[in-house]
XYZ file of C-alpha atoms in Angstrom:
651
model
C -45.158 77.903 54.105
C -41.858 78.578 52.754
C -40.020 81.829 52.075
C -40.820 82.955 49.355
C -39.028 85.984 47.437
C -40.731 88.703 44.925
C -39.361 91.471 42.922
C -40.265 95.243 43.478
C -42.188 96.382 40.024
C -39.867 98.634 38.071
C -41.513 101.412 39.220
C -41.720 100.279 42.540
C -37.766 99.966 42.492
C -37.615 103.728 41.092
C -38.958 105.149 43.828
C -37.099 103.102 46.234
C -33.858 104.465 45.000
C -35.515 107.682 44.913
C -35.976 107.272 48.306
C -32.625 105.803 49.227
C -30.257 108.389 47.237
C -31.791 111.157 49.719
C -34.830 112.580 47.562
C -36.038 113.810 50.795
C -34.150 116.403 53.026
C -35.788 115.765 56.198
C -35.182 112.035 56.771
C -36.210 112.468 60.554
C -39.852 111.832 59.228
C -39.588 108.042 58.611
C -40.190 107.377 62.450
C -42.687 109.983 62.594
C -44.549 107.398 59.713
C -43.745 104.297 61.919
C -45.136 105.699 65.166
C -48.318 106.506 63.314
C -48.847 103.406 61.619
C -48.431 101.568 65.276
C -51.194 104.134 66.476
C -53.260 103.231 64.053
C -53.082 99.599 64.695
C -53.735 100.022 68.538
C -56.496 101.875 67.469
C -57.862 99.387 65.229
C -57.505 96.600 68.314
C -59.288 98.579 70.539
C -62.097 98.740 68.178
C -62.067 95.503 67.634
C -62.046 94.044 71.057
C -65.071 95.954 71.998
C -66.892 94.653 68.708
C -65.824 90.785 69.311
C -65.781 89.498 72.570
C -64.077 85.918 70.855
C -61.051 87.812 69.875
C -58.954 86.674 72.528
C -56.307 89.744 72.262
C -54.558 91.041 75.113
C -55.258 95.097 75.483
C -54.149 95.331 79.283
C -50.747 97.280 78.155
C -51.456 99.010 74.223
C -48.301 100.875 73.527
C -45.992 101.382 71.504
C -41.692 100.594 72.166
C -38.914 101.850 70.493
C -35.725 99.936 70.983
C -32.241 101.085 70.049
C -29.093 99.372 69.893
C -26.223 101.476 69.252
C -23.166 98.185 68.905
C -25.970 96.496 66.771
C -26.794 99.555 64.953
C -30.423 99.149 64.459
C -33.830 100.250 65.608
C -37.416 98.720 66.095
C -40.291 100.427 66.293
C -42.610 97.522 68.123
C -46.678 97.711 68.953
C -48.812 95.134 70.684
C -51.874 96.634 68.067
C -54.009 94.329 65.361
C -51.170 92.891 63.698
C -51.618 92.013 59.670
C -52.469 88.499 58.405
C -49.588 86.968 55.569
C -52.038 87.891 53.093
C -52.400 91.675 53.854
C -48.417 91.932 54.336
C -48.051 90.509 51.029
C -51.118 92.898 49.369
C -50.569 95.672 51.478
C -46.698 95.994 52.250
C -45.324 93.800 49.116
C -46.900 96.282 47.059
C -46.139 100.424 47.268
C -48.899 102.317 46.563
C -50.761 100.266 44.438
C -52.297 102.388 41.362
C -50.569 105.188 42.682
C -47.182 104.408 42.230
C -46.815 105.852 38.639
C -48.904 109.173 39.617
C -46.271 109.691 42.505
C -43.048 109.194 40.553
C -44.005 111.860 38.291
C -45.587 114.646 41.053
C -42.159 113.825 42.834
C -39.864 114.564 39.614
C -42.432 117.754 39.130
C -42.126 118.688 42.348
C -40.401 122.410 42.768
C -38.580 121.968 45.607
C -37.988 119.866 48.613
C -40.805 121.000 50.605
C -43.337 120.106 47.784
C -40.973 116.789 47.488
C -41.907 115.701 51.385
C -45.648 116.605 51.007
C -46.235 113.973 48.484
C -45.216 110.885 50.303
C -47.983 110.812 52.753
C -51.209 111.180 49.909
C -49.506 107.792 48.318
C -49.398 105.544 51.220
C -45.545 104.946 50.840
C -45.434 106.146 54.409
C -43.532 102.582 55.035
C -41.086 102.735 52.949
C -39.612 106.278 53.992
C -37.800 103.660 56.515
C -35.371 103.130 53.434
C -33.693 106.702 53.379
C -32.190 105.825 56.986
C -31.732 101.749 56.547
C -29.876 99.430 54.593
C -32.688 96.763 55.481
C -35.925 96.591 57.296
C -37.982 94.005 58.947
C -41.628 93.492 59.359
C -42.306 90.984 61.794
C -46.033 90.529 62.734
C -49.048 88.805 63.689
C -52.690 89.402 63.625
C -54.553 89.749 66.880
C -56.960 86.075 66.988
C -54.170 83.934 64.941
C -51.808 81.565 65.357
C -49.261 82.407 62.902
C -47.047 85.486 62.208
C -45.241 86.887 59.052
C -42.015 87.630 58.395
C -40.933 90.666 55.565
C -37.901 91.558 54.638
C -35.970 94.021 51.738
C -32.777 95.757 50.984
C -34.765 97.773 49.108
C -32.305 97.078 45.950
C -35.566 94.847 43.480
C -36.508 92.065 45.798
C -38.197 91.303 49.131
C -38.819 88.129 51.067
C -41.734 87.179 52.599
C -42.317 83.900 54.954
C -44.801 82.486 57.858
C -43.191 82.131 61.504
C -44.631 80.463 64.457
C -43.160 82.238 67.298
C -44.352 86.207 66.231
C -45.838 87.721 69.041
C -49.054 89.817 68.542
C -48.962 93.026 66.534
C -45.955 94.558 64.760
C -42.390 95.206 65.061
C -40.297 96.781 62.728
C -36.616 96.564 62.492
C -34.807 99.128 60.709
C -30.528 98.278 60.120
C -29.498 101.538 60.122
C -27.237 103.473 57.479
C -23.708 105.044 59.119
C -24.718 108.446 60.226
C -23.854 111.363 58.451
C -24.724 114.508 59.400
C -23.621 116.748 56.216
C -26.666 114.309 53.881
C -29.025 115.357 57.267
C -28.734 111.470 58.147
C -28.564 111.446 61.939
C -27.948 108.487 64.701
C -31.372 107.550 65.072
C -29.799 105.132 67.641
C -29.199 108.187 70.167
C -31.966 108.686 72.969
C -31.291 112.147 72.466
C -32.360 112.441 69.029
C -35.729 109.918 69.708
C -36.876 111.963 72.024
C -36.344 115.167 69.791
C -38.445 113.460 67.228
C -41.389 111.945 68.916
C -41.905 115.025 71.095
C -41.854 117.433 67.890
C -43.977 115.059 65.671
C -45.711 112.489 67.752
C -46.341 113.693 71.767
C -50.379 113.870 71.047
C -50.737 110.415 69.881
C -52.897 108.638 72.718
C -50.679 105.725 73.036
C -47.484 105.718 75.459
C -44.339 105.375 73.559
C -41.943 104.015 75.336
C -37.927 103.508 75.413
C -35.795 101.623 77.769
C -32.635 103.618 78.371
C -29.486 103.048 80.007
C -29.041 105.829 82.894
C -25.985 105.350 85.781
C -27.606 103.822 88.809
C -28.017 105.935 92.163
C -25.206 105.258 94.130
C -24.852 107.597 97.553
C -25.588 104.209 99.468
C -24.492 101.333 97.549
C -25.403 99.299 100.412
C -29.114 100.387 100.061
C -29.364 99.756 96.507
C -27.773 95.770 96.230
C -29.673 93.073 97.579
C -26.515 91.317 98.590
C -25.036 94.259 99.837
C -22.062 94.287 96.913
C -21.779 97.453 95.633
C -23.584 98.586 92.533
C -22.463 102.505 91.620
C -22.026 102.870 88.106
C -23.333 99.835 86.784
C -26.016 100.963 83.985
C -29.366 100.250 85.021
C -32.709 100.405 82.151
C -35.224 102.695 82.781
C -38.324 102.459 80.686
C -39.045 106.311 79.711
C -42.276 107.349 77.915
C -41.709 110.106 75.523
C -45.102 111.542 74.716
C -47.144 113.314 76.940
C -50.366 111.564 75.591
C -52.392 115.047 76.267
C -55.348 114.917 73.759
C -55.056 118.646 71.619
C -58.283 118.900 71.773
C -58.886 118.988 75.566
C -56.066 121.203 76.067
C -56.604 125.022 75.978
C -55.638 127.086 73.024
C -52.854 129.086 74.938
C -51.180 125.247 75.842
C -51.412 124.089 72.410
C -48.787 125.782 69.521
C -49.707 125.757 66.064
C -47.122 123.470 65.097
C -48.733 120.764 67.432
C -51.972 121.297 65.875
C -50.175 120.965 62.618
C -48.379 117.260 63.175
C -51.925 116.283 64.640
C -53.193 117.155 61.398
C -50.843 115.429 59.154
C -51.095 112.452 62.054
C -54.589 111.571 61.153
C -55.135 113.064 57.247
C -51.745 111.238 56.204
C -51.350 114.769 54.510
C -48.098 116.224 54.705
C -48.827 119.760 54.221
C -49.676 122.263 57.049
C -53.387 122.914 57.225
C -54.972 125.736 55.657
C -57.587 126.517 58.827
C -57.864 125.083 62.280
C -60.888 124.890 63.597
C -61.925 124.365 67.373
C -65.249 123.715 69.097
C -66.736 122.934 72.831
C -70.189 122.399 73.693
C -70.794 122.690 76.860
C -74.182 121.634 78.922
C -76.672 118.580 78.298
C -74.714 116.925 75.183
C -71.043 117.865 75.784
C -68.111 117.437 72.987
C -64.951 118.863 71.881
C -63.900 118.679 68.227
C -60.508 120.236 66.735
C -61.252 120.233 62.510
C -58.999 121.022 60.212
C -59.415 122.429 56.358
C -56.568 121.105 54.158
C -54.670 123.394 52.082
C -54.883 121.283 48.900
C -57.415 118.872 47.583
C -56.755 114.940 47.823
C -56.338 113.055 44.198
C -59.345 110.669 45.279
C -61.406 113.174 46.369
C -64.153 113.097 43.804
C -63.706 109.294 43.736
C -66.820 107.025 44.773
C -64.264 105.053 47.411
C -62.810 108.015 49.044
C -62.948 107.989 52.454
C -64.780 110.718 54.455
C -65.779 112.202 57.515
C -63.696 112.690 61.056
C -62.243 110.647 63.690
C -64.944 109.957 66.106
C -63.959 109.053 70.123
C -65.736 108.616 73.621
C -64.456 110.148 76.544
C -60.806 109.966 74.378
C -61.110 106.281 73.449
C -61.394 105.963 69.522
C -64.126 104.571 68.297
C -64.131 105.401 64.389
C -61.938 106.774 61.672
C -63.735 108.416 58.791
C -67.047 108.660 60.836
C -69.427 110.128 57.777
C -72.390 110.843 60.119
C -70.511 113.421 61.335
C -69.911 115.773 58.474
C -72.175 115.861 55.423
C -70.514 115.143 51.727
C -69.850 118.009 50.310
C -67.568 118.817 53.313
C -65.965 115.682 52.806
C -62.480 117.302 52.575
C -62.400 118.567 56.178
C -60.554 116.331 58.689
C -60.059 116.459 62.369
C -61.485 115.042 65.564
C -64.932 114.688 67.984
C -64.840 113.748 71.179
C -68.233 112.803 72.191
C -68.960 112.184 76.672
C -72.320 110.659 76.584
C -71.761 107.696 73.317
C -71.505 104.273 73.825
C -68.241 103.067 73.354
C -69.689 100.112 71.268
C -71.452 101.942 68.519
C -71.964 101.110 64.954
C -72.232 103.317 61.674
C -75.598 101.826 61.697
C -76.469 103.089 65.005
C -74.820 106.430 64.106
C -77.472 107.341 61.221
C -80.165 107.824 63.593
C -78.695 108.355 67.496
C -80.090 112.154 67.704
C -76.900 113.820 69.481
C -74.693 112.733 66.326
C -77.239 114.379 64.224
C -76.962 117.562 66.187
C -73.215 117.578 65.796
C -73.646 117.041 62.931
C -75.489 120.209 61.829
C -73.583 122.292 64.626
C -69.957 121.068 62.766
C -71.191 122.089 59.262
C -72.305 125.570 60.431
C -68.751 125.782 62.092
C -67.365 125.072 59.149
C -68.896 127.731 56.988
C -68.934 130.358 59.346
C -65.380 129.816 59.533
C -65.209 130.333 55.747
C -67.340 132.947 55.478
C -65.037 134.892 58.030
C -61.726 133.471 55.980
C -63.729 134.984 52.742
C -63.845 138.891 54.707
C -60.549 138.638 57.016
C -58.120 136.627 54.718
C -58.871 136.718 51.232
C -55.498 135.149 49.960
C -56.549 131.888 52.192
C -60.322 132.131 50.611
C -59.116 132.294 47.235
C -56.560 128.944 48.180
C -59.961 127.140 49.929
C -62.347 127.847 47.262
C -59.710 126.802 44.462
C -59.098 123.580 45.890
C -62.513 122.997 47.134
C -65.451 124.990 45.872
C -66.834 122.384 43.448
C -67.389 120.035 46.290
C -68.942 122.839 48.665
C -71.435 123.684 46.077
C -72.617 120.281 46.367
C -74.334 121.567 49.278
C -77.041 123.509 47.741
C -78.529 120.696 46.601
C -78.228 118.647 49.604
C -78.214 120.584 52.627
C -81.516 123.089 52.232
C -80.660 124.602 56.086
C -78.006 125.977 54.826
C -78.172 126.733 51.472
C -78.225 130.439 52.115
C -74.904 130.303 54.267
C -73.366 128.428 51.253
C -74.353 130.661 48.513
C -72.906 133.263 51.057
C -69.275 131.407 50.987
C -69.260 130.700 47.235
C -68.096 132.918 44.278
C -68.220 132.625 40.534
C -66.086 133.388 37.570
C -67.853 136.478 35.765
C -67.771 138.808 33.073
C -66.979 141.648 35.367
C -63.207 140.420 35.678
C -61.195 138.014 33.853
C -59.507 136.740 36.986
C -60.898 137.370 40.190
C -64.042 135.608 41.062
C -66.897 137.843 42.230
C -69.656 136.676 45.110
C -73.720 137.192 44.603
C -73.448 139.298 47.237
C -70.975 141.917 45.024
C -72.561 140.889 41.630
C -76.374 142.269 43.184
C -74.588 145.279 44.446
C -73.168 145.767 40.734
C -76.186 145.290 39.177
C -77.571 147.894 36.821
C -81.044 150.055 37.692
C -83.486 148.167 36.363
C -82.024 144.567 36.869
C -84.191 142.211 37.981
C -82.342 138.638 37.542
C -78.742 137.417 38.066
C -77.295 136.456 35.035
C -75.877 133.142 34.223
C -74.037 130.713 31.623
C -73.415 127.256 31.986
C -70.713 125.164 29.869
C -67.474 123.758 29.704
C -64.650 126.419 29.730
C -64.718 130.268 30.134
C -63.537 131.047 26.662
C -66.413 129.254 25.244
C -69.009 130.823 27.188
C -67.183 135.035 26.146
C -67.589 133.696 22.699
C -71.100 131.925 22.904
C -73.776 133.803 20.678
C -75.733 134.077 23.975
C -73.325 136.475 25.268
C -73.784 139.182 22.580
C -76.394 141.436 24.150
C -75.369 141.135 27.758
C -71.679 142.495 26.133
C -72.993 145.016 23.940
C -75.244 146.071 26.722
C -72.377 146.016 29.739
C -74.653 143.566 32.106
C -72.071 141.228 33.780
C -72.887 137.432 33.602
C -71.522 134.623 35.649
C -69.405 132.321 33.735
C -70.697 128.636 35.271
C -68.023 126.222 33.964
C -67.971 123.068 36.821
C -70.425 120.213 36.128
C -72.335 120.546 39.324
C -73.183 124.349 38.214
C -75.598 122.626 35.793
C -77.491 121.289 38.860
C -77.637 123.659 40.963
C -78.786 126.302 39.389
C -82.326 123.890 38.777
C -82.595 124.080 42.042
C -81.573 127.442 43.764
C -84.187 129.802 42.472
C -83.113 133.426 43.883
C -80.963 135.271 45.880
C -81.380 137.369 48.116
C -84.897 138.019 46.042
C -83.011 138.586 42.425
C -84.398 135.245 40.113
C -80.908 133.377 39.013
C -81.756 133.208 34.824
C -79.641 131.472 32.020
C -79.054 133.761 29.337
C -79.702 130.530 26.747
C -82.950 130.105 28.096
C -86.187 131.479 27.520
C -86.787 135.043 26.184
C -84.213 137.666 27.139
C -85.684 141.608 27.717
C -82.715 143.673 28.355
C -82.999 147.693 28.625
C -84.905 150.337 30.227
C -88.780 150.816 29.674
C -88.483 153.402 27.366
C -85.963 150.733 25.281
C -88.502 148.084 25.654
C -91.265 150.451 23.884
C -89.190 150.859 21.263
C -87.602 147.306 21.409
C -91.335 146.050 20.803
C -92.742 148.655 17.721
C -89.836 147.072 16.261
C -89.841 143.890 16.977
C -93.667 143.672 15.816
C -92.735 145.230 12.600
C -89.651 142.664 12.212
C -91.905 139.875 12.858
C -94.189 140.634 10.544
C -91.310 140.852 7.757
C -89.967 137.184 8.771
C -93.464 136.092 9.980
C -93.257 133.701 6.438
C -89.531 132.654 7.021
C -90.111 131.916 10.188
C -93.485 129.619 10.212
C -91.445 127.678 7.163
C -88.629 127.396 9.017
C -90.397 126.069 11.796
C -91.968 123.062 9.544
C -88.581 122.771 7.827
C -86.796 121.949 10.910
C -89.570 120.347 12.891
C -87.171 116.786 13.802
C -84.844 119.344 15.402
C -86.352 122.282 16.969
C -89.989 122.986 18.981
C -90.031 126.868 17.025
C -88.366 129.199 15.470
C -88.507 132.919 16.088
C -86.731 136.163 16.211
C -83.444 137.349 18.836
C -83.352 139.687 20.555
C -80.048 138.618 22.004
C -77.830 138.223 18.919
C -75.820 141.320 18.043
C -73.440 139.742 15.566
C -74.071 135.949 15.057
C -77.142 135.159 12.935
C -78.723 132.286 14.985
C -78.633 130.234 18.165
C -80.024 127.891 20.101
C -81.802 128.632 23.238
C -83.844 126.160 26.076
C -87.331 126.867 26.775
C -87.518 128.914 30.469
C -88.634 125.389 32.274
C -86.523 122.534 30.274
C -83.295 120.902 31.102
C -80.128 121.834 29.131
C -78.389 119.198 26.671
C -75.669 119.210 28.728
C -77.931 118.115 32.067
C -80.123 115.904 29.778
C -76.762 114.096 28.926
C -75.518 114.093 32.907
C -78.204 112.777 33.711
C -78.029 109.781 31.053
C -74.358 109.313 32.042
C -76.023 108.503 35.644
C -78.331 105.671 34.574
C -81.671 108.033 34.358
C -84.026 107.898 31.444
C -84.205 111.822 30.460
C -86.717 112.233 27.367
C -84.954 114.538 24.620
C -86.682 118.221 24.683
C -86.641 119.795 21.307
C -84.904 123.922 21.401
C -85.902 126.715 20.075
C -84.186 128.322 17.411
C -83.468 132.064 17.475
C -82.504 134.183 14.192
C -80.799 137.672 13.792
C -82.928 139.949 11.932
C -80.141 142.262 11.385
C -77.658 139.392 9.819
C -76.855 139.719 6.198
C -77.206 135.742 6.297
C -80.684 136.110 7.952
C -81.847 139.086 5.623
C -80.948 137.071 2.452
C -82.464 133.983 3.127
C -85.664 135.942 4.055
C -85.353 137.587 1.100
C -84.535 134.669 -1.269
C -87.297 132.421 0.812
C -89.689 135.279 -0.381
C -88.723 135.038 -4.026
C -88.216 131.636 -5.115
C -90.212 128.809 -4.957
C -90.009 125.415 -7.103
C -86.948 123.507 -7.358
C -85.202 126.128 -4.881
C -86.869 125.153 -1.830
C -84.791 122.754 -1.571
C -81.271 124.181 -1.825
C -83.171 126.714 0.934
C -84.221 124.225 2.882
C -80.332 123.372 2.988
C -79.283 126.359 3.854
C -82.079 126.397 7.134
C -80.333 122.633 8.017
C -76.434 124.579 7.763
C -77.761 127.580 9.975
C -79.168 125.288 12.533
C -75.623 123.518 12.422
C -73.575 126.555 12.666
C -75.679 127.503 15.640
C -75.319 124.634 17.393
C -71.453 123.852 16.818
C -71.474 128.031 18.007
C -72.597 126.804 21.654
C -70.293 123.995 21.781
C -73.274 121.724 20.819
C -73.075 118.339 18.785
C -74.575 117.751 15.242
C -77.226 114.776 14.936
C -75.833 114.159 11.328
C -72.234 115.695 11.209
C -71.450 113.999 7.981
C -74.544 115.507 6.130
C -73.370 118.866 7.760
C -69.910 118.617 5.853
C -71.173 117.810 2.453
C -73.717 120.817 2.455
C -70.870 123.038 3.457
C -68.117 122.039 1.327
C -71.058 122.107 -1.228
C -71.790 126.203 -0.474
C -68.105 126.548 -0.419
C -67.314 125.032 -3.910
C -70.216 127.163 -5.400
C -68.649 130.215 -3.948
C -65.266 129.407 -5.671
C-alpha cells in the first residue's frame, strides 16, 4: 500500500499545540507513557502465546530497549510485545482520543493549575502523544505478532500525519522520538543523557515486570590491555557498550511494606489505572495457607468519566506466580466496587485460564468475597480515622457503592455501615444510620426517608410539613439508585426504613395520638361527604381520597400506598425495558386549609349546575398537588385553561 497522509481534526490539532507550547510542566512524563504502553504490549503477547499455540511469536527475550543517540539527537523507546496491525495504528494512533477529545480540551482550559493540568492526560488516552512536548517528530514503527507486514506512522505534530505498510518491521513496536534542543529554564531536559533515563525510569517505572534496558557507552577496563584484546593491541579507552537494565523488576506487591515508599505505590497505581492522580487509599492483602495470594488495591481519589457507562472496564489485574494473565479481571471484584484498581497475584491458577473458567473456579470466588470485605473494612475505618478522605471517597463514589445493597446480601449490613445520607439534620454534612438512630426522638420507631430529584425539592415537598413542624429529621434520598434500594433494605439495625409519601404517617407521643384521633374522627365525619365525592370525581386518577395528617400548610398531596412502587421507580423501571402496570395514589387533603374548608363548605351547599365548576376545582387541587411533588400532569393543557380560568374570575 502506499503512504498515505491524513490531517489531525481541528481539535485534534488544538491539543497538539497545547501539548507542544509546554501546557504541561513536567515533560519528564512522556517516557513514563511510552514505557507503559510497551508493558502493556508484552503483556498482551504473553497472554496471547499461552492462548494460541499457532501464533508463531518469539517470547524467549520480552523487554523493553531504550536507545539514545546524542549526535543524532533522538530517542526510541523499542518492545518485542504484540505489535498493532495497519488498521489499529490508523484507528487507534491516527485518531487522539476518539469521543473524548472535545471533553479534554475543555477540562484542560478549566483546569486550576498545572497539577490538575497533568492529571487529565492519562483518563483521555492521549498518553501517546505527550511524546510531542519533547519532539519535533515521532515515529511509530510496528508489527503485529503472527503477520507479515509492519506499519509505518509518522507526524510533526503541526495538522498532518503519514501512515504507510513496510516489509522489513520487526515484531512489536518502536518509537522514535527527534528530540527538541534542550532547555532547561521551559523544564525541557536532554532526554538523550543516561543520567537523566535512569532518573526517570527508576522514579516512575522500576516495578514494571519487564527489563528495560539501555546500551551505554562506559571506558573499557584497561590495567592489562594485553588481557583485554584478542590480538594483543591495546584497547584502554576505547568506549565499549554495556547493556544496563534500569528497573529492578521487584513486584510491589511481594515486597514488604517497610521496602516499598508511598510514592512507588503511587506510580504503580497510575501505571495500571492510566490515572494520573495519587490514590486516595492503598490497600494491601496476603493470605497465607491452603489458597495463597497477595493483592495491593488501590481506591482512586476521583471518579472516572465512563464510570457509570455500560462499556467501562472493571475489575483488577489478575497474575500467576507474577506472570499476567488478565487486565480488568471482573470475577475478582463485584460491580459496585468497580472503581477500585490494583493487583492479585494468585500461586495455585493455571496460567491458561479464561473469564469463562473464572466464573465458577471456587478459589477466585473466595477472593473474591475476601477483597470486597477488605475493601469496606478499609472504608469503614477511613469513615472513623480520616473523615476528610471519607467525605472525598463517598463524594466520588457512594452512588456506585450503594449498588451493593441490592446485589451483594453478605454484606449489605457492612455497606449500610460505610454509607451516609444527606438529611434534614444539617444542610451540609451527611449523617450515617448509625448517628441518625442515635438522634432519633423517644418514641421513634422508623427511619425517615424522601426520595426525588434534588434536595431543595424534597425541604419544600408537602410531605415534609409535619416531620418540620414536628423537628423529626428525614433523609433527603436524591441519587436514582436510592429509589431501589430502599424496596429492598427493610430495617436497620431493627428501626423499619419508611417514606414519608407513603402510606399513613402517625407522628407524636401516645397521649398526641389520643387526641390526634378524637379529632381526626370528628374531622372525618365533617369531610366524610367531600371526601367519598371526591373519590368518584377523581376515580381515572387516584385509588381514594382522605384526610392528612401530614400537611401543615399545603392543602393536598399525593402519597403511595405503604406496598406500591413510586412514579418515579414505575418510570425507571419502563426506561429499562420492564412492563410496570400504573398504580393509582391516594390523595390526601388539609382539613385546616382555607382552600380545603371552602370547597367542603361550597360542596355542601350547592348542587345543580355547580357541580361542575366544583368538580373543576377537585381536577386543579389534584394538579397543584402533583406539580407540588415534582410530579407530571396527565393533561397539562386542560390544567392551564382551568387556572387561567379561576384567575380571570378573580380579576
Amino acid at each position: 500500500m502506499p503512504t498515505e497522509t491524513f490531517e489531525f481534526q481541528v481539535e485534534a490539532r488544538q491539543l497538539l499545540q497545547m501539548m507542544i507550547h509546554s501546557i504541561y510542566s513536567n515533560k519528564d512524563v512522556f517516557l513514563r507513557e511510552l514505557i507503559s504502553n510497551s508493558s502493556d504490549a508484552l503483556d498482551k503477547l504473553r497472554l496471547e502465546s499461552l492462548r494460541d499455540d499457532a501464533l508463531g511469536a518469539d517470547t524467549s527475550d520480552l523487554h523493553i530497549a531504550v536507545e539514545a543517540d546524542k549526535e543524532a539527537r533522538t530517542l526510541v523507546v523499542r518492545d518485542n510485545g504484540i505489535g498493532m496491525s495497519y488498521d489499529e495504528v490508523r484507528d487507534l494512533i491516527g485518531t487522539i482520543a476518539n469521543s473524548g477529545t472535545a471533553k479534554f480540551l475543555q477540562e484542560l482550559k478549566e483546569a486550576k493549575d498545572a497539577t490538575a493540568a497533568e492529571g487529565l492526560i492519562g483518563q483521555f488516552g492521549v498518553g501517546f502523544y505527550a511524546s510531542f512536548m519533547v519532539a519535533d517528530e515521532v515515529t511509530l514503527l510496528t508489527r503485529r505478532a503472527g503477520e507479515s507486514q509492519g506499519t509505518r506512522w509518522t507526524s510533526d505534530g503541526a495538522g498532518t500525519y503519514t501512515i504507510e505498510t513496510v516489509e522489513d518491521a520487526p515484531q512489536g513496536t518502536s518509537v522514535t522520538l527527534r528530540l527538541k534542543p534542550a532547555d532547561t529554564e521551559d523544564k525541557l531536559y536532554d532526554y538523550t543523557s543516561p543520567w537523566k533515563i535512569r532518573e526517570i525510569v527508576k522514579r516512575y517505572s522500576d516495578f514494571i515486570t519487564w527489563p528495560i534496558r539501555m546500551a551505554v557507552e562506559a571506558p573499557a577496563a584497561a590495567e592489562n590491555p594485553a588481557e583485554d584484546s584478542a590480538d594483543g593491541e591495546a584497547a584502554a579507552g576505547e568506549p565499549e557498550a554495556e547493556v544496563e537494565t534500569l528497573n529492578s523488576m521487584k513486584a510491589l506487591w511481594a515486597r514488604s511494606r517497610d521496602e516499598v515508599s508511598d510514592e512507588e505505590y503511587h506510580e504503580l497505581y497510575k501505571h495500571i489505572s492510566h490515572d494520573w492522580n495519587d490514590p486516595l487509599e492503598t490497600i494491601r492483602m496476603q493470605a497465607e495457607g491452603t489458597f495463597e495470594y497477595q493483592a495491593l488495591l488501590f481506591i482512586p481519589s476521583r471518579a472516572p468519566q465512563d464510570l457509570f457507562m455500560r462499556d467501562h472496564k472493571r475489575g483488577v489485574q489478575l497474575y500467576v506466580k507474577r506472570v499476567f494473565i488478565m487486565d480488568d479481571c471482573e470475577a475478582l471484584m463485584p460491580p459496585y466496587l468497580r472503581f477500585v484498581k490494583g493487583v492479585v497475584d494468585a500461586q495455585d491458577l493455571s496460567l491458561n485460564v479464561s473469564r469463562e473458567i473464572l466464573q465458577q473456579d471456587r478459589q477466585i470466588q473466595l477472593m473474591h468475597r475476601r477483597l470486597a470485605k477488605k475493601v469496606l473494612s478499609t472504608i469503614k475505618d477511613m469513615m472513623a480515622g480520616n473523615p476528610e478522605r471519607y467525605a472525598t471517597l463517598w463524594r466520588e463514589f457512594g452512588r456506585v457503592i450503594k449498588e451493593g445493597l441490592l446485589s451483594d446480601f453478605e454484606n449489605r449490613d457492612a455497606i449500610l455501615g460505610v454509607s451516609s445520607f444527606a438529611s434534614t439534620h444539617d444542610a451540609e454534612a451527611p449523617t450515617t444510620l448509625a448517628q441518625y438512630v442515635e438522634r432519633m426522638k423517644d418514641g421513634q420507631e422508623h427511619i425517615f426517608y424522601l426520595t426525588g430529584e434534588s434536595r431543595q425539592a424534597l425541604e419544600n415537598s408537602p410531605h415534609m410539613e409535619a416531620f418540620r413542624a414536628k423537628g423529626i429529621e428525614v433523609l433527603l434520598l436524591t441519587d436514582p439508585v436510592d429509589e431501589v434500594w430502599v424496596e429492598a433494605v427493610p430495617e436497620f439495625e431493627g428501626k423499619q426504613l419508611q417514606s414519608v409519601a407513603k402510606g399513613e404517617v402517625d407522628l407524636g407521643s401516645e397521649e398526641e395520638k389520643k387526641e390526634a384521633e378524637t379529632e381526626r374522627e370528628k374531622r372525618q365525619e365533617e369531610y366524610g361527604a367531600l371526601l367519598t365525592w371526591m373519590t368518584e370525581r377523581l376515580g381515572e386518577d387516584v385509588k381514594e381520597v382522605r384526610l392528612s395528617s401530614r400537611l401543615t400548610v399545603s392543602p393536598a398531596c399525593v402519597v403511595s400506598d405503604a406496598n406500591e412502587a413510586t412514579p418515579a421507580l414505575e418510570a425507571m423501571y419502563r426506561a429499562m425495558g420492564q412492563d410496570m402496570p400504573h398504580a393509582k395514589r391516594i390523595l390526601e387533603l388539609n382539613p385546616t386549609h382555607p382552600l380545603v374548608s371552602a370547597l367542603n363548605k361550597a360542596h355542601g351547599e350547592r348542587s345543580g349546575d355547580d357541580g361542575a365548576a366544583l368538580g373543576e376545582t377537585a381536577e386543579l387541587l389534584y394538579g397543584m398537588a402533583l406539580l407540588a411533588e415534582g410530579g407530571e400532569l396527565s393533561d397539562p393543557s386542560r390544567f392551564i385553561k382551568l387556572m387561567a380560568e379561576r384567575v380571570e374570575r378573580s380579576l
